[in-house]
Amino acid sequence: MGCEQIIAGTGQPVKPHVHACLKTKTKRRGTLIGEALTLQELEKRYDKAIAVNGVSLTIRAGEFLSILGPSGSGKTTLLTMIAGFESPSSGQIMIGRRDVTYMAPNKRNIGMVFQRYALFPHLTAAANIAFPLRMRRINETLVRRKVEAALAQVHLDGYGDRYPHQLSGGQQQRVAVARAIIFEPPVLLMDEPLGALDKKLRETLQLEIKGLQQRLGATVVYVTHDQEEALTMSDRVAVVANGRLAQVGSPLELYRSPVSAFVGDFIGRMNFLEAGYLGRENGNHMVRLRGGNVVATAPAEDEVNPFPLGQTVSVAVRPERLSLAPHGRDRGAILTGTVDAAVFAGSFFLFFVRTQSGDDSLLQIQMPVGHVAASFRRGDLVDVIAESNALRLFANLEA
């Protein structure tokens, strides 16, 4: 079979491409190139400031994990410590069975893709891609064959002789990805690699990067502040706040079952309603919404202790789990309000409803396009209805 590659998990050969021929030995059937990455109590201090605070995380071999968080949350510092550009103040970093905590970056065998591409301007696309192989003194015939395959893999056939300034932003990023993976690193780090691209191109490259990662079986750690990007591409997402892990889980878990108000607010759209805690009833937590009715909610997973009676709490609900009805038509309404704006978004209407809570808060309600949704107009008095088990209870909005 020579330098043909076995597609992981299928046993089917494919023609040589970006990863097919680097090693002298042919890969065994079903073998992935990725290795597990383990972070143990990782910490980074700058004088008295703590950028990363006690992060422990195991990323499985072949997994695509995104580190998601707002600016200043510590996500990029975490990535640079994995890459070796920053030394941790304490803790341990393992790639497979290798302790790389204080190993030089060039010894870690890690691929890296940056937001600004970091291509050599004086080298052609082909020479940029070939650079990691030539640094490893790979046979030149093999280098040329690998580079040709890599260009095809990232849809840049015929572009090898062009210089970075002759390529578009998306093409430059494809070159950067090909350069990062051509030497078959067990771990590939990506630091907001699509942040400089327009929305349509970004969405296209998201699918290409994810598809490439799945075919190769590489372990990917992907830093982003874009929630939609993280949910689209990842097997799991690690949400970071104030240097700590706020929650780690699948995109669906984070969206449906956030463990804190911060995670719920950061992942997708979320409404927060102020309420007073009334106690438990039939296993449910009962609250009285400000300006609304008494409703039953489920607690967040980390809220194991009951709240004191009368404590002010936050009730969270996704816009798509709410609907509107003309005032007085539905006895199950949780709130009454006035339609402040109605936005047509193609497949759904997004309504902004000013509630009667006394604080002029606006509630977002997302309803599918149809006769009922289209009938509501600005100024209409409406009742807000929540789906069963849609309301979640949190102590506050802190991370």
CSV table of C-alpha atoms in Angstrom, one decimal:
chain,number,residue,atom,x,y,z
A,1,MET,CA,0.0,0.0,0.0
A,2,GLY,CA,3.1,2.2,0.1
A,3,CYS,CA,2.3,5.7,1.3
A,4,GLU,CA,-1.5,5.4,1.1
A,5,GLN,CA,-3.2,6.3,4.4
A,6,ILE,CA,-5.8,4.3,6.2
A,7,ILE,CA,-8.9,6.4,7.0
A,8,ALA,CA,-9.2,6.0,10.8
A,9,GLY,CA,-12.0,3.6,11.8
A,10,THR,CA,-12.9,2.5,8.2
A,11,GLY,CA,-10.0,0.4,7.1
A,12,GLN,CA,-10.2,2.1,3.7
A,13,PRO,CA,-7.1,3.4,1.9
A,14,VAL,CA,-6.9,6.9,0.3
A,15,LYS,CA,-4.4,8.4,-1.9
A,16,PRO,CA,-1.4,10.2,-0.4
A,17,HIS,CA,-2.3,13.5,1.1
A,18,VAL,CA,-1.1,15.9,3.8
A,19,HIS,CA,-0.4,13.2,6.4
A,20,ALA,CA,0.2,10.1,4.3
A,21,CYS,CA,3.9,9.9,3.8
A,22,LEU,CA,5.9,11.6,6.6
A,23,LYS,CA,6.8,8.6,8.5
A,24,THR,CA,8.7,5.7,7.0
A,25,LYS,CA,6.3,3.1,8.5
A,26,THR,CA,2.8,2.8,7.2
A,27,LYS,CA,0.1,3.5,9.8
A,28,ARG,CA,-1.8,0.6,11.1
A,29,ARG,CA,-5.4,0.3,10.3
A,30,GLY,CA,-7.6,2.6,12.5
A,31,THR,CA,-4.6,4.3,14.1
A,32,LEU,CA,-5.1,8.0,15.0
A,33,ILE,CA,-2.3,10.5,15.1
A,34,GLY,CA,-3.8,12.3,18.1
A,35,GLU,CA,-2.6,11.9,21.7
A,36,ALA,CA,-4.3,12.7,25.0
A,37,LEU,CA,-3.5,16.0,26.6
A,38,THR,CA,-3.7,16.3,30.3
A,39,LEU,CA,-3.5,19.5,32.3
A,40,GLN,CA,-3.1,19.1,36.1
A,41,GLU,CA,-3.7,22.1,38.5
A,42,LEU,CA,-2.2,24.5,36.0
A,43,GLU,CA,-1.6,28.0,37.3
A,44,LYS,CA,-0.1,31.1,35.8
A,45,ARG,CA,0.7,34.2,37.9
A,46,TYR,CA,1.9,37.6,36.8
A,47,ASP,CA,3.1,39.3,40.1
A,48,LYS,CA,-0.2,39.3,42.1
A,49,ALA,CA,-2.5,38.8,39.1
A,50,ILE,CA,-3.6,35.2,38.4
A,51,ALA,CA,-4.3,34.6,34.7
A,52,VAL,CA,-4.9,30.8,35.0
A,53,ASN,CA,-6.1,29.4,38.4
A,54,GLY,CA,-5.9,25.7,39.1
A,55,VAL,CA,-7.1,24.3,35.7
A,56,SER,CA,-7.3,20.5,35.5
A,57,LEU,CA,-8.5,19.0,32.3
A,58,THR,CA,-8.1,15.9,30.2
A,59,ILE,CA,-8.5,16.2,26.4
A,60,ARG,CA,-9.0,12.8,24.8
A,61,ALA,CA,-6.9,11.6,21.9
A,62,GLY,CA,-8.5,12.7,18.7
A,63,GLU,CA,-10.9,15.1,20.4
A,64,PHE,CA,-11.8,18.5,19.2
A,65,LEU,CA,-12.0,20.7,22.3
A,66,SER,CA,-12.7,24.5,22.3
A,67,ILE,CA,-11.6,26.8,25.0
A,68,LEU,CA,-14.3,29.5,25.1
A,69,GLY,CA,-14.4,32.6,27.2
A,70,PRO,CA,-14.6,36.4,27.1
A,71,SER,CA,-11.6,38.6,26.7
A,72,GLY,CA,-9.3,38.4,29.6
A,73,SER,CA,-10.6,35.1,30.9
A,74,GLY,CA,-7.3,33.3,30.6
A,75,LYS,CA,-8.0,31.1,27.5
A,76,THR,CA,-5.1,32.4,25.4
A,77,THR,CA,-2.7,32.1,28.4
A,78,LEU,CA,-3.8,28.5,28.8
A,79,LEU,CA,-3.0,27.8,25.2
A,80,THR,CA,0.4,29.5,25.2
A,81,MET,CA,1.4,27.4,28.2
A,82,ILE,CA,0.4,24.2,26.3
A,83,ALA,CA,2.4,25.4,23.4
A,84,GLY,CA,5.4,26.2,25.6
A,85,PHE,CA,5.5,29.9,24.9
A,86,GLU,CA,4.7,30.6,28.6
A,87,SER,CA,5.9,28.6,31.6
A,88,PRO,CA,3.3,27.7,34.2
A,89,SER,CA,3.8,29.0,37.7
A,90,SER,CA,2.8,25.6,38.9
A,91,GLY,CA,1.0,22.5,37.6
A,92,GLN,CA,1.8,19.9,35.0
A,93,ILE,CA,1.2,19.4,31.2
A,94,MET,CA,1.3,15.9,29.7
A,95,ILE,CA,1.0,14.9,26.1
A,96,GLY,CA,0.4,11.2,26.1
A,97,ARG,CA,2.9,9.9,28.6
A,98,ARG,CA,5.4,12.7,28.1
A,99,ASP,CA,5.7,15.5,30.7
A,100,VAL,CA,6.2,18.6,28.6
A,101,THR,CA,5.6,21.2,31.3
A,102,TYR,CA,8.9,22.9,31.0
A,103,MET,CA,10.0,21.5,27.6
A,104,ALA,CA,10.9,23.9,24.8
A,105,PRO,CA,8.2,24.6,22.2
A,106,ASN,CA,10.2,23.0,19.4
A,107,LYS,CA,10.6,19.8,21.4
A,108,ARG,CA,6.8,19.3,22.0
A,109,ASN,CA,5.9,18.3,18.5
A,110,ILE,CA,2.8,20.5,18.6
A,111,GLY,CA,1.2,22.1,15.5
A,112,MET,CA,0.1,25.8,15.9
A,113,VAL,CA,-2.3,28.0,13.9
A,114,PHE,CA,-2.5,31.6,14.7
A,115,GLN,CA,-5.2,34.2,14.0
A,116,ARG,CA,-2.8,36.3,11.9
A,117,TYR,CA,-1.5,33.2,10.0
A,118,ALA,CA,2.3,33.9,10.8
A,119,LEU,CA,3.3,33.0,7.2
A,120,PHE,CA,6.8,33.9,6.0
A,121,PRO,CA,6.2,36.7,3.5
A,122,HIS,CA,9.4,35.9,1.5
A,123,LEU,CA,8.4,32.3,1.0
A,124,THR,CA,5.8,30.8,-1.4
A,125,ALA,CA,2.8,28.9,-0.1
A,126,ALA,CA,4.6,25.7,-0.9
A,127,ALA,CA,7.8,26.7,0.9
A,128,ASN,CA,5.8,27.9,3.9
A,129,ILE,CA,4.1,24.5,4.1
A,130,ALA,CA,7.4,22.6,3.6
A,131,PHE,CA,9.2,24.6,6.3
A,132,PRO,CA,8.4,22.2,9.2
A,133,LEU,CA,9.6,19.2,7.1
A,134,ARG,CA,12.8,20.8,6.0
A,135,MET,CA,13.5,21.8,9.6
A,136,ARG,CA,13.2,18.0,10.4
A,137,ARG,CA,15.6,17.2,7.5
A,138,ILE,CA,13.0,15.2,5.6
A,139,ASN,CA,14.0,13.9,2.2
A,140,GLU,CA,13.4,16.6,-0.4
A,141,THR,CA,11.5,14.2,-2.8
A,142,LEU,CA,9.2,13.3,0.0
A,143,VAL,CA,8.8,17.0,1.0
A,144,ARG,CA,7.6,17.9,-2.5
A,145,ARG,CA,5.2,15.1,-2.6
A,146,LYS,CA,3.8,15.9,0.8
A,147,VAL,CA,3.4,19.6,-0.1
A,148,GLU,CA,1.5,18.8,-3.3
A,149,ALA,CA,-0.8,16.6,-1.3
A,150,ALA,CA,-1.2,19.2,1.4
A,151,LEU,CA,-2.1,21.9,-1.1
A,152,ALA,CA,-4.8,19.6,-2.5
A,153,GLN,CA,-6.0,18.8,0.9
A,154,VAL,CA,-6.7,22.4,1.7
A,155,HIS,CA,-8.1,23.1,-1.8
A,156,LEU,CA,-5.2,25.2,-3.0
A,157,ASP,CA,-4.0,23.1,-6.0
A,158,GLY,CA,-2.0,25.3,-8.3
A,159,TYR,CA,-1.4,28.0,-5.7
A,160,GLY,CA,2.0,26.7,-4.4
A,161,ASP,CA,4.1,29.3,-6.3
A,162,ARG,CA,2.1,32.2,-4.9
A,163,TYR,CA,3.4,34.4,-2.1
A,164,PRO,CA,1.2,35.3,0.9
A,165,HIS,CA,0.5,38.8,-0.4
A,166,GLN,CA,-0.9,37.2,-3.5
A,167,LEU,CA,-3.4,35.1,-1.5
A,168,SER,CA,-6.7,36.1,0.1
A,169,GLY,CA,-7.2,35.9,3.9
A,170,GLY,CA,-9.0,32.5,3.6
A,171,GLN,CA,-6.2,31.1,1.3
A,172,GLN,CA,-3.5,32.3,3.7
A,173,GLN,CA,-5.3,30.6,6.6
A,174,ARG,CA,-5.5,27.3,4.6
A,175,VAL,CA,-1.8,27.5,4.0
A,176,ALA,CA,-1.3,28.0,7.8
A,177,VAL,CA,-3.4,25.0,8.6
A,178,ALA,CA,-1.5,22.8,6.1
A,179,ARG,CA,1.8,23.9,7.5
A,180,ALA,CA,0.6,23.1,11.1
A,181,ILE,CA,-0.5,19.5,10.3
A,182,ILE,CA,2.0,18.4,7.6
A,183,PHE,CA,4.4,16.9,10.1
A,184,GLU,CA,1.6,14.9,11.9
A,185,PRO,CA,1.7,16.6,15.3
A,186,PRO,CA,-0.2,14.6,18.0
A,187,VAL,CA,-1.7,17.9,19.2
A,188,LEU,CA,-2.8,20.9,17.1
A,189,LEU,CA,-3.4,24.2,18.8
A,190,MET,CA,-5.5,26.9,17.2
A,191,ASP,CA,-5.7,30.5,18.6
A,192,GLU,CA,-8.8,32.2,17.1
A,193,PRO,CA,-7.6,31.2,13.6
A,194,LEU,CA,-10.8,32.5,11.8
A,195,GLY,CA,-11.3,35.7,13.7
A,196,ALA,CA,-10.0,37.9,10.9
A,197,LEU,CA,-12.2,36.5,8.2
A,198,ASP,CA,-15.7,37.5,7.1
A,199,LYS,CA,-18.7,35.5,8.4
A,200,LYS,CA,-19.4,33.5,5.2
A,201,LEU,CA,-15.8,32.4,4.8
A,202,ARG,CA,-15.4,31.8,8.5
A,203,GLU,CA,-18.4,29.4,8.4
A,204,THR,CA,-16.9,27.6,5.3
A,205,LEU,CA,-13.5,27.1,7.0
A,206,GLN,CA,-15.1,25.9,10.2
A,207,LEU,CA,-16.6,22.9,8.4
A,208,GLU,CA,-13.3,22.3,6.5
A,209,ILE,CA,-11.2,22.4,9.6
A,210,LYS,CA,-13.6,20.1,11.5
A,211,GLY,CA,-13.8,17.7,8.6
A,212,LEU,CA,-10.0,17.6,8.3
A,213,GLN,CA,-9.6,17.0,12.0
A,214,GLN,CA,-12.1,14.1,11.9
A,215,ARG,CA,-10.3,12.5,8.9
A,216,LEU,CA,-6.9,12.7,10.5
A,217,GLY,CA,-7.9,12.0,14.1
A,218,ALA,CA,-5.7,14.8,15.5
A,219,THR,CA,-6.3,16.2,19.0
A,220,VAL,CA,-7.3,19.8,18.6
A,221,VAL,CA,-7.4,22.6,21.2
A,222,TYR,CA,-9.2,25.5,19.7
A,223,VAL,CA,-9.4,28.9,21.4
A,224,THR,CA,-12.3,31.2,20.5
A,225,HIS,CA,-14.5,33.9,22.0
A,226,ASP,CA,-17.2,33.0,19.4
A,227,GLN,CA,-19.9,30.9,21.0
A,228,GLU,CA,-21.5,29.8,17.8
A,229,GLU,CA,-18.1,28.7,16.4
A,230,ALA,CA,-17.3,26.7,19.5
A,231,LEU,CA,-20.7,25.0,19.5
A,232,THR,CA,-20.5,24.2,15.8
A,233,MET,CA,-17.0,22.6,15.7
A,234,SER,CA,-16.4,21.0,19.1
A,235,ASP,CA,-16.8,17.6,20.6
A,236,ARG,CA,-16.6,19.3,24.0
A,237,VAL,CA,-16.3,22.9,25.1
A,238,ALA,CA,-14.4,24.3,28.1
A,239,VAL,CA,-15.9,27.6,29.3
A,240,VAL,CA,-13.3,29.7,31.1
A,241,ALA,CA,-14.1,32.6,33.4
A,242,ASN,CA,-11.6,34.5,35.6
A,243,GLY,CA,-8.9,32.0,34.9
A,244,ARG,CA,-11.0,29.0,36.0
A,245,LEU,CA,-13.0,26.3,34.3
A,246,ALA,CA,-16.7,27.3,34.6
A,247,GLN,CA,-18.0,24.2,32.9
A,248,VAL,CA,-16.8,21.5,30.5
A,249,GLY,CA,-19.2,19.5,28.4
A,250,SER,CA,-20.6,18.8,25.0
A,251,PRO,CA,-22.2,21.8,23.1
A,252,LEU,CA,-25.7,20.3,23.8
A,253,GLU,CA,-24.9,19.9,27.5
A,254,LEU,CA,-23.7,23.5,27.9
A,255,TYR,CA,-26.7,24.9,26.0
A,256,ARG,CA,-29.4,22.8,27.7
A,257,SER,CA,-27.9,22.4,31.2
A,258,PRO,CA,-25.6,25.3,32.2
A,259,VAL,CA,-24.3,24.9,35.7
A,260,SER,CA,-24.2,28.6,36.4
A,261,ALA,CA,-25.8,31.8,35.3
A,262,PHE,CA,-22.5,32.9,33.7
A,263,VAL,CA,-22.4,29.9,31.4
A,264,GLY,CA,-26.1,30.2,30.6
A,265,ASP,CA,-25.6,33.9,29.7
A,266,PHE,CA,-22.4,33.3,27.7
A,267,ILE,CA,-23.7,30.4,25.6
A,268,GLY,CA,-26.4,31.6,23.2
A,269,ARG,CA,-29.3,33.9,24.1
A,270,MET,CA,-30.7,33.7,27.6
A,271,ASN,CA,-33.4,35.6,29.5
A,272,PHE,CA,-32.9,36.3,33.2
A,273,LEU,CA,-35.9,37.1,35.3
A,274,GLU,CA,-35.7,38.4,38.9
A,275,ALA,CA,-37.8,36.4,41.4
A,276,GLY,CA,-38.3,35.8,45.1
A,277,TYR,CA,-37.7,32.3,46.4
A,278,LEU,CA,-40.7,30.7,48.0
A,279,GLY,CA,-39.4,27.2,48.9
A,280,ARG,CA,-40.0,23.7,47.6
A,281,GLU,CA,-43.3,22.1,46.5
A,282,ASN,CA,-43.7,18.6,45.1
A,283,GLY,CA,-39.9,18.5,44.4
A,284,ASN,CA,-39.9,21.8,42.5
A,285,HIS,CA,-38.4,25.1,43.5
A,286,MET,CA,-41.2,27.7,43.6
A,287,VAL,CA,-40.5,31.4,42.9
A,288,ARG,CA,-42.6,34.5,42.4
A,289,LEU,CA,-41.5,36.4,39.3
A,290,ARG,CA,-41.1,40.1,39.7
A,291,GLY,CA,-44.2,41.5,38.1
A,292,GLY,CA,-45.5,38.0,37.3
A,293,ASN,CA,-46.9,34.8,38.7
A,294,VAL,CA,-45.7,32.0,41.0
A,295,VAL,CA,-43.9,29.4,38.9
A,296,ALA,CA,-42.0,26.1,39.4
A,297,THR,CA,-38.4,25.9,38.4
A,298,ALA,CA,-35.6,23.3,38.4
A,299,PRO,CA,-32.3,24.3,40.2
A,300,ALA,CA,-29.0,24.4,38.4
A,301,GLU,CA,-26.8,21.4,39.0
A,302,ASP,CA,-24.4,23.3,41.3
A,303,GLU,CA,-27.2,24.8,43.4
A,304,VAL,CA,-27.5,21.9,45.8
A,305,ASN,CA,-28.4,24.0,48.8
A,306,PRO,CA,-31.9,25.4,49.2
A,307,PHE,CA,-32.2,29.2,49.1
A,308,PRO,CA,-33.4,31.1,52.2
A,309,LEU,CA,-37.1,32.0,51.9
A,310,GLY,CA,-37.5,35.4,50.3
A,311,GLN,CA,-34.0,35.4,48.7
A,312,THR,CA,-33.8,37.2,45.4
A,313,VAL,CA,-32.8,34.7,42.7
A,314,SER,CA,-32.5,34.6,38.9
A,315,VAL,CA,-34.8,32.5,36.7
A,316,ALA,CA,-33.2,31.7,33.3
A,317,VAL,CA,-35.1,30.7,30.1
A,318,ARG,CA,-34.0,30.4,26.5
A,319,PRO,CA,-36.0,32.6,24.0
A,320,GLU,CA,-37.1,29.6,21.9
A,321,ARG,CA,-38.7,28.0,24.9
A,322,LEU,CA,-41.1,31.0,25.3
A,323,SER,CA,-44.1,31.9,23.2
A,324,LEU,CA,-46.7,34.7,23.1
A,325,ALA,CA,-50.5,34.7,23.4
A,326,PRO,CA,-53.0,37.6,23.3
A,327,HIS,CA,-53.5,38.9,26.9
A,328,GLY,CA,-56.0,36.8,28.8
A,329,ARG,CA,-56.1,33.9,26.4
A,330,ASP,CA,-53.8,31.5,28.3
A,331,ARG,CA,-54.1,30.8,32.1
A,332,GLY,CA,-50.5,29.3,32.1
A,333,ALA,CA,-48.8,32.6,31.4
A,334,ILE,CA,-45.8,33.5,33.6
A,335,LEU,CA,-45.7,37.2,32.7
A,336,THR,CA,-47.6,39.9,31.0
A,337,GLY,CA,-46.0,42.6,28.8
A,338,THR,CA,-46.1,44.8,25.8
A,339,VAL,CA,-44.5,44.0,22.4
A,340,ASP,CA,-41.7,46.6,22.0
A,341,ALA,CA,-40.3,45.3,18.7
A,342,ALA,CA,-40.7,42.4,16.3
A,343,VAL,CA,-37.7,41.3,14.2
A,344,PHE,CA,-38.2,38.9,11.2
A,345,ALA,CA,-35.1,36.7,11.0
A,346,GLY,CA,-36.0,34.4,8.1
A,347,SER,CA,-37.0,31.2,9.8
A,348,PHE,CA,-38.3,32.8,13.0
A,349,PHE,CA,-39.5,36.0,14.6
A,350,LEU,CA,-37.7,37.5,17.5
A,351,PHE,CA,-40.0,39.5,19.8
A,352,PHE,CA,-38.8,42.0,22.4
A,353,VAL,CA,-41.4,42.3,25.1
A,354,ARG,CA,-41.3,44.9,27.8
A,355,THR,CA,-42.5,43.2,31.0
A,356,GLN,CA,-44.5,44.7,33.8
A,357,SER,CA,-41.8,44.0,36.3
A,358,GLY,CA,-41.2,47.7,37.0
A,359,ASP,CA,-37.6,47.8,35.8
A,360,ASP,CA,-38.3,48.2,32.1
A,361,SER,CA,-36.6,44.9,31.2
A,362,LEU,CA,-36.9,43.5,27.8
A,363,LEU,CA,-37.7,39.8,27.3
A,364,GLN,CA,-36.6,38.0,24.1
A,365,ILE,CA,-39.1,35.5,22.7
A,366,GLN,CA,-38.3,33.4,19.6
A,367,MET,CA,-41.2,31.9,17.6
A,368,PRO,CA,-41.2,30.1,14.3
A,369,VAL,CA,-42.6,31.9,11.3
A,370,GLY,CA,-46.3,31.3,11.0
A,371,HIS,CA,-49.7,32.9,11.3
A,372,VAL,CA,-49.7,33.2,15.1
A,373,ALA,CA,-46.2,34.9,15.3
A,374,ALA,CA,-47.0,37.2,12.3
A,375,SER,CA,-50.1,38.5,14.0
A,376,PHE,CA,-48.3,40.3,16.9
A,377,ARG,CA,-47.5,43.9,16.4
A,378,ARG,CA,-45.6,46.6,18.3
A,379,GLY,CA,-47.7,47.8,21.3
A,380,ASP,CA,-49.8,44.6,21.6
A,381,LEU,CA,-50.5,43.5,25.2
A,382,VAL,CA,-49.4,39.9,25.4
A,383,ASP,CA,-49.0,37.0,27.8
A,384,VAL,CA,-45.7,35.1,27.9
A,385,ILE,CA,-45.9,31.3,28.1
A,386,ALA,CA,-43.0,29.0,29.0
A,387,GLU,CA,-42.6,25.4,27.9
A,388,SER,CA,-42.6,22.7,30.6
A,389,ASN,CA,-39.3,22.4,32.5
A,390,ALA,CA,-37.9,25.4,30.6
A,391,LEU,CA,-37.2,27.6,33.6
A,392,ARG,CA,-33.8,27.1,35.4
A,393,LEU,CA,-33.0,28.6,38.8
A,394,PHE,CA,-29.7,30.3,39.7
A,395,ALA,CA,-28.4,32.2,42.7
A,396,ASN,CA,-27.1,35.1,40.7
A,397,LEU,CA,-25.4,36.2,37.5
A,398,GLU,CA,-21.9,35.7,38.8
A,399,ALA,CA,-19.4,33.3,37.1
